[in-house]
Short mmCIF file of C-alpha atoms and ligand atoms in Angstrom, two decimals:
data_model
loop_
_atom_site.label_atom_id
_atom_site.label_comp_id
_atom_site.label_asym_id
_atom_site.label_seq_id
_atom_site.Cartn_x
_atom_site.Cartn_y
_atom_site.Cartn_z
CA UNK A 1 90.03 79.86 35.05
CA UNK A 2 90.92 76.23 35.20
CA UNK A 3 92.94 75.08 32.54
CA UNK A 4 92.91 71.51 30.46
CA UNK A 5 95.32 70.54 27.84
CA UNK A 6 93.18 68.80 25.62
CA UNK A 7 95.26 66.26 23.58
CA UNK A 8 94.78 64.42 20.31
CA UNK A 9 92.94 67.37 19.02
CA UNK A 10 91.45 67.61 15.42
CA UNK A 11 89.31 69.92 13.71
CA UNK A 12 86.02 68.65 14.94
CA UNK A 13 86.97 68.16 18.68
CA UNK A 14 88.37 71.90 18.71
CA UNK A 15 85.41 72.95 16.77
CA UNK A 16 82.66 71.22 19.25
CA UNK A 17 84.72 71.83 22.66
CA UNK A 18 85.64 75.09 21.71
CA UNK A 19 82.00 76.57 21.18
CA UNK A 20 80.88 74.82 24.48
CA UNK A 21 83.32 76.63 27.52
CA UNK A 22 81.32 80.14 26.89
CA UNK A 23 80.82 81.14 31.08
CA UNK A 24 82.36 77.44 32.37
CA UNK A 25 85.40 79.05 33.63
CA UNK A 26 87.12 76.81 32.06
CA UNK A 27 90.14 77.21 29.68
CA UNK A 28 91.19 74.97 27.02
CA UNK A 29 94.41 74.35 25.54
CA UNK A 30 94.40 72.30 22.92
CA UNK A 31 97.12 70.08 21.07
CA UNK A 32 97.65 67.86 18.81
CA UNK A 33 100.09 65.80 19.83
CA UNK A 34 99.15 62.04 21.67
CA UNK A 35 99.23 62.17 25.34
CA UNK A 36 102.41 59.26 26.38
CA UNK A 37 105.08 59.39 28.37
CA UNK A 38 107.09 62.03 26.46
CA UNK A 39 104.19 64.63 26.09
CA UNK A 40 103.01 63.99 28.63
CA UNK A 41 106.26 66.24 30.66
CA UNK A 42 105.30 68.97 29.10
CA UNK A 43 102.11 69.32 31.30
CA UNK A 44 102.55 71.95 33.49
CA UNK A 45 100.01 74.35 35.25
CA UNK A 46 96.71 72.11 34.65
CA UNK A 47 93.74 71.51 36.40
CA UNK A 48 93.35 68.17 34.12
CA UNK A 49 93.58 66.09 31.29
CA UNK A 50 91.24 65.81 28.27
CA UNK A 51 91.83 62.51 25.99
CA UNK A 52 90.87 60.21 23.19
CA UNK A 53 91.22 56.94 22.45
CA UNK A 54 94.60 56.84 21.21
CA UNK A 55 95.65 58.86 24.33
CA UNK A 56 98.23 56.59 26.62
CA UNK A 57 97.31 56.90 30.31
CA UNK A 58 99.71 54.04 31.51
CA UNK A 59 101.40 54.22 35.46
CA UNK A 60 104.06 56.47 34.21
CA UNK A 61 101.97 59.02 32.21
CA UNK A 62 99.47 59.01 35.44
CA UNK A 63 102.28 60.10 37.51
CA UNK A 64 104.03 62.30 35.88
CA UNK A 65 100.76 64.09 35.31
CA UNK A 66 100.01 63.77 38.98
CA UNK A 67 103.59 65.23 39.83
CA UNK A 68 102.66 68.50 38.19
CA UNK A 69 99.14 68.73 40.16
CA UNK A 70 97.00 67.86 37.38
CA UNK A 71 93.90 66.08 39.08
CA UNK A 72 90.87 65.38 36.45
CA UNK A 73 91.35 62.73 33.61
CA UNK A 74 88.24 63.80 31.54
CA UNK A 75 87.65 61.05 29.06
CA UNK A 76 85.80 62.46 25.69
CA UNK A 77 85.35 58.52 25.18
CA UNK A 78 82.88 55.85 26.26
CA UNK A 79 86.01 53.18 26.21
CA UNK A 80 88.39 53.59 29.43
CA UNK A 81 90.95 50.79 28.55
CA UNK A 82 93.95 53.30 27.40
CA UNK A 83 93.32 54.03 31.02
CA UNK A 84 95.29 52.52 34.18
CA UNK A 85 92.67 53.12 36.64
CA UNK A 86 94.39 51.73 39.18
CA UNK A 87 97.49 54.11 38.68
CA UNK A 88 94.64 57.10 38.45
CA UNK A 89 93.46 55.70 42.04
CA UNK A 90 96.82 55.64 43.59
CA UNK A 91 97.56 59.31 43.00
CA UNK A 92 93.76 60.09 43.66
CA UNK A 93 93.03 61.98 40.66
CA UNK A 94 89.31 62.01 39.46
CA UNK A 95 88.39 59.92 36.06
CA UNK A 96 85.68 60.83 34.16
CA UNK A 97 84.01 59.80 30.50
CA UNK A 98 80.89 60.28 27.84
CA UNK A 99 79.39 56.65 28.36
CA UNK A 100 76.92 57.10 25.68
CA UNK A 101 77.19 60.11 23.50
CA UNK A 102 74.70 58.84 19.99
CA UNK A 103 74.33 55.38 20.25
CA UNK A 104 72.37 56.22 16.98
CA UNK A 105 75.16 57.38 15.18
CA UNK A 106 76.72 54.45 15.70
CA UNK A 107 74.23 51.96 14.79
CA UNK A 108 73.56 54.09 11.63
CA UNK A 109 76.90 53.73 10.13
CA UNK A 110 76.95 50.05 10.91
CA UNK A 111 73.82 50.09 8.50
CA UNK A 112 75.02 52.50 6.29
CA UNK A 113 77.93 50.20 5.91
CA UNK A 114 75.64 46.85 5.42
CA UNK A 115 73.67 48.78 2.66
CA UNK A 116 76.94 49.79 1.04
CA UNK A 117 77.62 45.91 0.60
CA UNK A 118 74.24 44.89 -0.24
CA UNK A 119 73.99 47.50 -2.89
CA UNK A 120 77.45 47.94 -4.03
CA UNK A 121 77.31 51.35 -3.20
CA UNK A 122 81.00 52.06 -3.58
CA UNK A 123 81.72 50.00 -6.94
CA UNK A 124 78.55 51.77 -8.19
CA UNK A 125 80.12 55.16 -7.11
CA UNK A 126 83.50 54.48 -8.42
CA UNK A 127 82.10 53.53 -11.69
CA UNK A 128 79.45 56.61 -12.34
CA UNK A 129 82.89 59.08 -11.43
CA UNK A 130 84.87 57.37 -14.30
CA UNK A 131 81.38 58.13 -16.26
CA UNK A 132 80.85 54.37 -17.10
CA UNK A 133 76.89 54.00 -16.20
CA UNK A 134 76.68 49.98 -16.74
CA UNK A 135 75.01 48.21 -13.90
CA UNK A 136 76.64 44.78 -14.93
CA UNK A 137 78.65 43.32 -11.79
CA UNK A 138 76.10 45.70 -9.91
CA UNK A 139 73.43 43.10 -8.74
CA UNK A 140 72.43 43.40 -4.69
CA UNK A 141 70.02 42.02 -2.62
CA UNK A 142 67.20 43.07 -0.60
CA UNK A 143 67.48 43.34 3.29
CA UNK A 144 64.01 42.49 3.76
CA UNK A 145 63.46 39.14 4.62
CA UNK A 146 66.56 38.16 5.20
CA UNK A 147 67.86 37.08 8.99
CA UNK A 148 70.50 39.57 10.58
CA UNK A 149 72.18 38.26 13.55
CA UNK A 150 73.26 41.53 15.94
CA UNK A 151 75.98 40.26 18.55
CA UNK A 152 75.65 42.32 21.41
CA UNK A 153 72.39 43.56 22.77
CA UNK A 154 73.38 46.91 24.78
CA UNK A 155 72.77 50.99 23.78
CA UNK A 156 74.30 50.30 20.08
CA UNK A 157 73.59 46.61 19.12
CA UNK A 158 69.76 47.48 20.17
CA UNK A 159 69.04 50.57 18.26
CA UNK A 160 70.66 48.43 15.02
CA UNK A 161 68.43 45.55 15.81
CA UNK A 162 65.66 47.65 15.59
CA UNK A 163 66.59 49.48 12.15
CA UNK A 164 66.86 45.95 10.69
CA UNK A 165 63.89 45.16 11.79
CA UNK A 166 62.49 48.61 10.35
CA UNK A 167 63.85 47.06 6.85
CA UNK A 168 61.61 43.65 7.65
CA UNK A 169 64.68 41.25 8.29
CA UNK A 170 64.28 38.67 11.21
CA UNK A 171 66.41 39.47 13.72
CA UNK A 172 68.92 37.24 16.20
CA UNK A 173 70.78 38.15 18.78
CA UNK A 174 73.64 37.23 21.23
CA UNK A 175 74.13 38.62 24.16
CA UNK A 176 75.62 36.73 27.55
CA UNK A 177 73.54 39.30 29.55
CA UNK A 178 70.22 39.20 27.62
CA UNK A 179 67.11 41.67 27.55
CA UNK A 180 64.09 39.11 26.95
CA UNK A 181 61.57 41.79 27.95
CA UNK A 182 63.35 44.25 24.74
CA UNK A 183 63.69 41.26 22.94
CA UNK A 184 59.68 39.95 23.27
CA UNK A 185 58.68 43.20 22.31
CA UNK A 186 60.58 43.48 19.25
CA UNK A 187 60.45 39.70 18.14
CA UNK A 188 64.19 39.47 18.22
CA UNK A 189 65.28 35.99 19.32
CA UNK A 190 67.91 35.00 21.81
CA UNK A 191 70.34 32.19 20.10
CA UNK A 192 73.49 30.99 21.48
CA UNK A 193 76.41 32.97 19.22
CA UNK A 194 77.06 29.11 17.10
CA UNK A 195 73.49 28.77 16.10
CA UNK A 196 73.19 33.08 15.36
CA UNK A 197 76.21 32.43 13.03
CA UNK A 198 75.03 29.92 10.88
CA UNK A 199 71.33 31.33 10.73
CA UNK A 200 72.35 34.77 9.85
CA UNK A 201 73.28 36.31 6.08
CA UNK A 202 74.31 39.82 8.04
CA UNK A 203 76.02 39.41 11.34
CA UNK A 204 76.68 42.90 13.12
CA UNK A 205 79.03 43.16 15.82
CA UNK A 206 78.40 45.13 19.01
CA UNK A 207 79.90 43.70 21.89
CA UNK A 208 82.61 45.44 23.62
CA UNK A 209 86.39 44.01 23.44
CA UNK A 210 87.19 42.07 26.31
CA UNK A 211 89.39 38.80 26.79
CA UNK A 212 86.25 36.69 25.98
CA UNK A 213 85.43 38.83 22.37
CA UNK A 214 88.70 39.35 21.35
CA UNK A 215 88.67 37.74 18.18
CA UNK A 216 85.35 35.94 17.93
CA UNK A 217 85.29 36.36 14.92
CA UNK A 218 88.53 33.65 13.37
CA UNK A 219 89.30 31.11 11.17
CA UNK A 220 86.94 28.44 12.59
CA UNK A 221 83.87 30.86 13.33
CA UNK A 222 83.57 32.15 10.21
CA UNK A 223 83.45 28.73 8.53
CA UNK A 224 80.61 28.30 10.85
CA UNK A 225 78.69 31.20 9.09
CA UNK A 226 76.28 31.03 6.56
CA UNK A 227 78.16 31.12 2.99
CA UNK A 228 78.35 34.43 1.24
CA UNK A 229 77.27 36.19 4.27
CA UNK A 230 78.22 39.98 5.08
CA UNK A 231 79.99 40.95 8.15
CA UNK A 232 80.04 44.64 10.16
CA UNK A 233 82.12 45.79 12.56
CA UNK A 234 81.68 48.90 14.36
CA UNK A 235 82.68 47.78 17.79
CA UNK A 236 86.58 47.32 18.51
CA UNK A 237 88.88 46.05 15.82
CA UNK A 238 90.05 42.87 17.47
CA UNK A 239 86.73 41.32 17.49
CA UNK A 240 87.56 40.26 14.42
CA UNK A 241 91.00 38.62 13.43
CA UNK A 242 91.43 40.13 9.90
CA UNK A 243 93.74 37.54 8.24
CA UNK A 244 91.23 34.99 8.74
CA UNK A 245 88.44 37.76 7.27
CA UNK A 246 90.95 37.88 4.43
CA UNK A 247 91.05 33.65 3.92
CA UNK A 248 86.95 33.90 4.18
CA UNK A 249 86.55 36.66 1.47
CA UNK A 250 89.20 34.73 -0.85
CA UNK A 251 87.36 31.50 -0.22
CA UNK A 252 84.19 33.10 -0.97
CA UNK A 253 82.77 31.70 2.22
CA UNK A 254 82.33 35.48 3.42
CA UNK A 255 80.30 37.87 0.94
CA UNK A 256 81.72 41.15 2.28
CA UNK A 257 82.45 43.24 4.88
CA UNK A 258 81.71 46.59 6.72
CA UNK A 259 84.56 47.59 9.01
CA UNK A 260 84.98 50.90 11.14
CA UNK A 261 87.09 49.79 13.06
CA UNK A 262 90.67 47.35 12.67
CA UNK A 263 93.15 45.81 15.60
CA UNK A 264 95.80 48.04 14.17
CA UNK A 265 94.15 50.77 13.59
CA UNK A 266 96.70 52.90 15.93
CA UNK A 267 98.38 55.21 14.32
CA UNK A 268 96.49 54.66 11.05
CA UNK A 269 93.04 55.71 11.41
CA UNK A 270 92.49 59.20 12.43
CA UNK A 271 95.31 60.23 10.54
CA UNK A 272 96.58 61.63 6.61
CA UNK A 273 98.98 58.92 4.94
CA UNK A 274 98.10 60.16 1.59
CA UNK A 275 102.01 61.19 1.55
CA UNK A 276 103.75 58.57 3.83
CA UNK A 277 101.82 55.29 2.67
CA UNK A 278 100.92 53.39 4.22
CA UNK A 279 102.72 50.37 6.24
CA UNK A 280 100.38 47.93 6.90
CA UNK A 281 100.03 45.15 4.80
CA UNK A 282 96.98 42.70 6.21
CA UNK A 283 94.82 46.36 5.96
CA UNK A 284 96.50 47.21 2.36
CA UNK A 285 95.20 43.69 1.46
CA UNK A 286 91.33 43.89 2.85
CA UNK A 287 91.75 47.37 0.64
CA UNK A 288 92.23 45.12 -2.19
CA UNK A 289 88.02 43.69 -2.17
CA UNK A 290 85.52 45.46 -4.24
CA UNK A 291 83.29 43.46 -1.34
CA UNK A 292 85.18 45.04 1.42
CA UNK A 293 84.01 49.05 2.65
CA UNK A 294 86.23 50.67 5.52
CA UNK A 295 86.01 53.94 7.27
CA UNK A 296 88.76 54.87 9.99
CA UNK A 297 86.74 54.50 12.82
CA UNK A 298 84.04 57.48 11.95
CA UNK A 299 80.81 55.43 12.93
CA UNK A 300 80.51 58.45 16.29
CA UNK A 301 81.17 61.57 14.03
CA UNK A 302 78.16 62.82 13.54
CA UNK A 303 77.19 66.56 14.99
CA UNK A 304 74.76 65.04 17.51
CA UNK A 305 77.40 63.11 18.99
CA UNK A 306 80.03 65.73 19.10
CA UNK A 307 77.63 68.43 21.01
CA UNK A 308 76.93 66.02 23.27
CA UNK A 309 80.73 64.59 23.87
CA UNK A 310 81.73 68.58 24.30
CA UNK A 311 78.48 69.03 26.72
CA UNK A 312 79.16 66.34 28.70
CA UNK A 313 83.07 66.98 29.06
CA UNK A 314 83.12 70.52 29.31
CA UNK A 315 79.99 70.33 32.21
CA UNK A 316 82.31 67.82 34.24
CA UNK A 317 85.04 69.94 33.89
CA UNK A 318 83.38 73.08 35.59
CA UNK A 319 81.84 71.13 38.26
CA UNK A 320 84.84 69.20 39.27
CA UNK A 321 86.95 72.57 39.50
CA UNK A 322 84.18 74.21 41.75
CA UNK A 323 84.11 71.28 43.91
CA UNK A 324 80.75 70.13 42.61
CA UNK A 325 80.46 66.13 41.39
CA UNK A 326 80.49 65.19 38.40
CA UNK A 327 77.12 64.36 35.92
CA UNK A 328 75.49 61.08 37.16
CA UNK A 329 76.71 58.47 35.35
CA UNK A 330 80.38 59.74 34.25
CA UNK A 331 82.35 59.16 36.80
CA UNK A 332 85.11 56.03 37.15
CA UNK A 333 86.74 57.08 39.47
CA UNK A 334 86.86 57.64 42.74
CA UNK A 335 83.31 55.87 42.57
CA UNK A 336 80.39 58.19 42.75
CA UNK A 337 78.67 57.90 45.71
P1 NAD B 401 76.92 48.53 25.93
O1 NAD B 401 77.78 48.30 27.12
O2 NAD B 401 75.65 49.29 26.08
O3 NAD B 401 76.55 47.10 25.26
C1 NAD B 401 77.48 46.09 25.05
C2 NAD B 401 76.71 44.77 25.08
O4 NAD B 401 77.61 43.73 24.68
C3 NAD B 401 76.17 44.41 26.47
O5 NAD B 401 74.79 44.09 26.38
C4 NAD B 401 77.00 43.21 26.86
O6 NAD B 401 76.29 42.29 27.70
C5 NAD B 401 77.30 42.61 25.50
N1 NAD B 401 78.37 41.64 25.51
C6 NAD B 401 79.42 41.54 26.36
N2 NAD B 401 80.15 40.45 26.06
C7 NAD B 401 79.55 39.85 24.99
C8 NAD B 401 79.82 38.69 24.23
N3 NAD B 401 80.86 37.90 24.52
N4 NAD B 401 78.98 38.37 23.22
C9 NAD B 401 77.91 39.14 22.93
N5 NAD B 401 77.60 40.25 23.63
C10 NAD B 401 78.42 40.62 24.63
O7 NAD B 401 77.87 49.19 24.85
P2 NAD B 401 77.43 50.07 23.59
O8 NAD B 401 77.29 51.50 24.01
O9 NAD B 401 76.30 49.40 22.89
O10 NAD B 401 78.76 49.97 22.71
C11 NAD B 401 79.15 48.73 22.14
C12 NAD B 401 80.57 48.89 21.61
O11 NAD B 401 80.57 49.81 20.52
C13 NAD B 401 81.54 49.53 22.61
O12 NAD B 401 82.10 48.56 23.47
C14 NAD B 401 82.58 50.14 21.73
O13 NAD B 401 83.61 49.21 21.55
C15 NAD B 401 81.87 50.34 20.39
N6 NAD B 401 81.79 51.74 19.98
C16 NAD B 401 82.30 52.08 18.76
C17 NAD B 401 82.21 53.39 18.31
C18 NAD B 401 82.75 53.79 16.97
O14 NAD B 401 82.87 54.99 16.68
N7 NAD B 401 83.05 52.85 16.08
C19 NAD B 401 81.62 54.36 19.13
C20 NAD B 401 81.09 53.98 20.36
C21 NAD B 401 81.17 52.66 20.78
#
């Protein structure tokens, strides 16, 4: 049997990789703990690693893990940058991922979130539970018609472009790497990201977090945007500088907005503070906004999305201990051929 520790488990990953190793040959141990440099010496006997997110894979954890024979980083994530790949490549160990597991459950929480601000979903909810059935405070407004900008044009940010368009808002997009020929055929429009901003009364954020997104959304771009206007984030929390969301919502200058995901979500999302608190003040204070719906980072949990994580993961696995290659597609590293 080949053996993975498989760390940063919770109910659903055990659940979903569990029922998948039936005749793999391969053996999972799971725990809960994060992989880091103290867990990660208590690896021992391992064909490989299985990890999340909030996994650590820095130089040290690499080779310690490598001291011990462990060989096969199997990512259960899209995202790779809790990764030192260059560390993995030194002790030649094999990196693989899920690079797209539902891109449609993540475009439908990012509009499960919008409709929850344009609807007051959750003041509406709170209100019927305490049995008081007034709609006053309660007025929306409809999606249709209205001009959504969607920044970010790959897997996600199209299949939410073309659910607001399925709800008969314009669409605009921005995207440094466009897709006219998508774009012609769904009459979305290419704008540069200043003009998408002040067109749009929904902007919905899709592009992944690198030194150029990391925090386009501030202080002086959202006083760029049109006033009142809603905001979703389902890509990476530090797209988006929260104080300044926090200075736009008191201002009134930003209607609302949809987040799954926040910069310091570490530690916090994923995990039960009901009894601790919880120690974070900037995310205690975009609590605060009736206008203002979060979920911990939930927008892939969706059964579709776990079958295919554990098919994916558990497939590369096997094939990787029986010398095979990995799926097309998954592998970072060593590069498939
Ligand atoms: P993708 O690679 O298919 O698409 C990303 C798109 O963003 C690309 O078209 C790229 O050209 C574009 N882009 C890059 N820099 C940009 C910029 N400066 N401005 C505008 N667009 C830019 O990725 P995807 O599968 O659509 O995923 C998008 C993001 O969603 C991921 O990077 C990840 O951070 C996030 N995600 C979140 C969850 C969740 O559960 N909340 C789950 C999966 C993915």
């Amino acid at each position: 049997m080949a053996r993975f520790q498989v760390f940063s488990t919770k109910s659903y990953y055990r659940d979903a990789l569990g029922g998948s190793t039936a005749d793999t040959g391969v053996d999972l141990v799971f725990r809960a703990e994060r992989l880091d440099a103290d867990t990660a010496q208590s690896v021992v006997g391992v064909a490989g690693v299985c990890v999340g997110s909030q996994d650590l894979l820095d130089r040290s954890v690499i080779e310690s893990l490598s001291s011990v024979g462990c060989r096969i980083i199997a990512l259960r994530t899209a995202g790779f940058n809790n990764v030192d790949l260059d560390a993995a490549a030194d002790r030649g160990m094999t990196v693989v991922r899920v690079p797209a597991y539902s891109p449609y459950a993540v475009a439908e929480h990012a509009v499960a979130l919008l409709l929850a601000l344009s609807r007051k979903l959750t003041l509406a909810h709170d209100r019927v539970r305490a049995f008081n059935f007034s709609l006053d405070g309660l007025v929306g407004f409809d999606l249709h018609g209205k001009t959504a900008g969607v920044i970010g044009t790959g897997r996600i940010g199209q299949i939410t472009a073309q659910i607001l368009k399925g709800f008969g808002m314009s669409v605009l997009a921005s995207d440094p790497f466009p897709n006219p020929e998508w774009a012609d055929s769904e009459r979305i429009r290419y704008l540069p990201l200043d003009r998408l901003l002040a067109e749009s009364e929904v902007v919905t954020l899709h592009a992944p977090l690198t030194s150029e997104t990391t925090h386009l959304i501030n202080r002086e771009t959202l006083a760029t945007m049109r006033r009142g206007a809603l905001l979703v984030n389902v890509s990476r929390g530090a797209l988006v500088d929260a104080p300044s969301v926090i200075g736009a919502l008191e201002s009134g200058q930003l209607g609302g907005a949809g987040l799954d995901v926040y910069e310091h979500e570490e530690g916090i999302f994923f995990e039960d503070l009901s009894t601790t608190g919880l120690h974070d003040d900037t995310l205690a204070r975009l609590l605060t906004f009736p206008n203002v719906i979060i979920t911990s980072h939930q927008a892939f949990l969706t059964h579709d999305a776990l079958d295919e994580i554990a098919r994916v993961t558990v497939t590369n696995m096997a094939r990787l201990t029986s010398g095979e290659s990995a799926l097309p597609g998954t592998q970072l590293f060593p590069a498939a051929p």
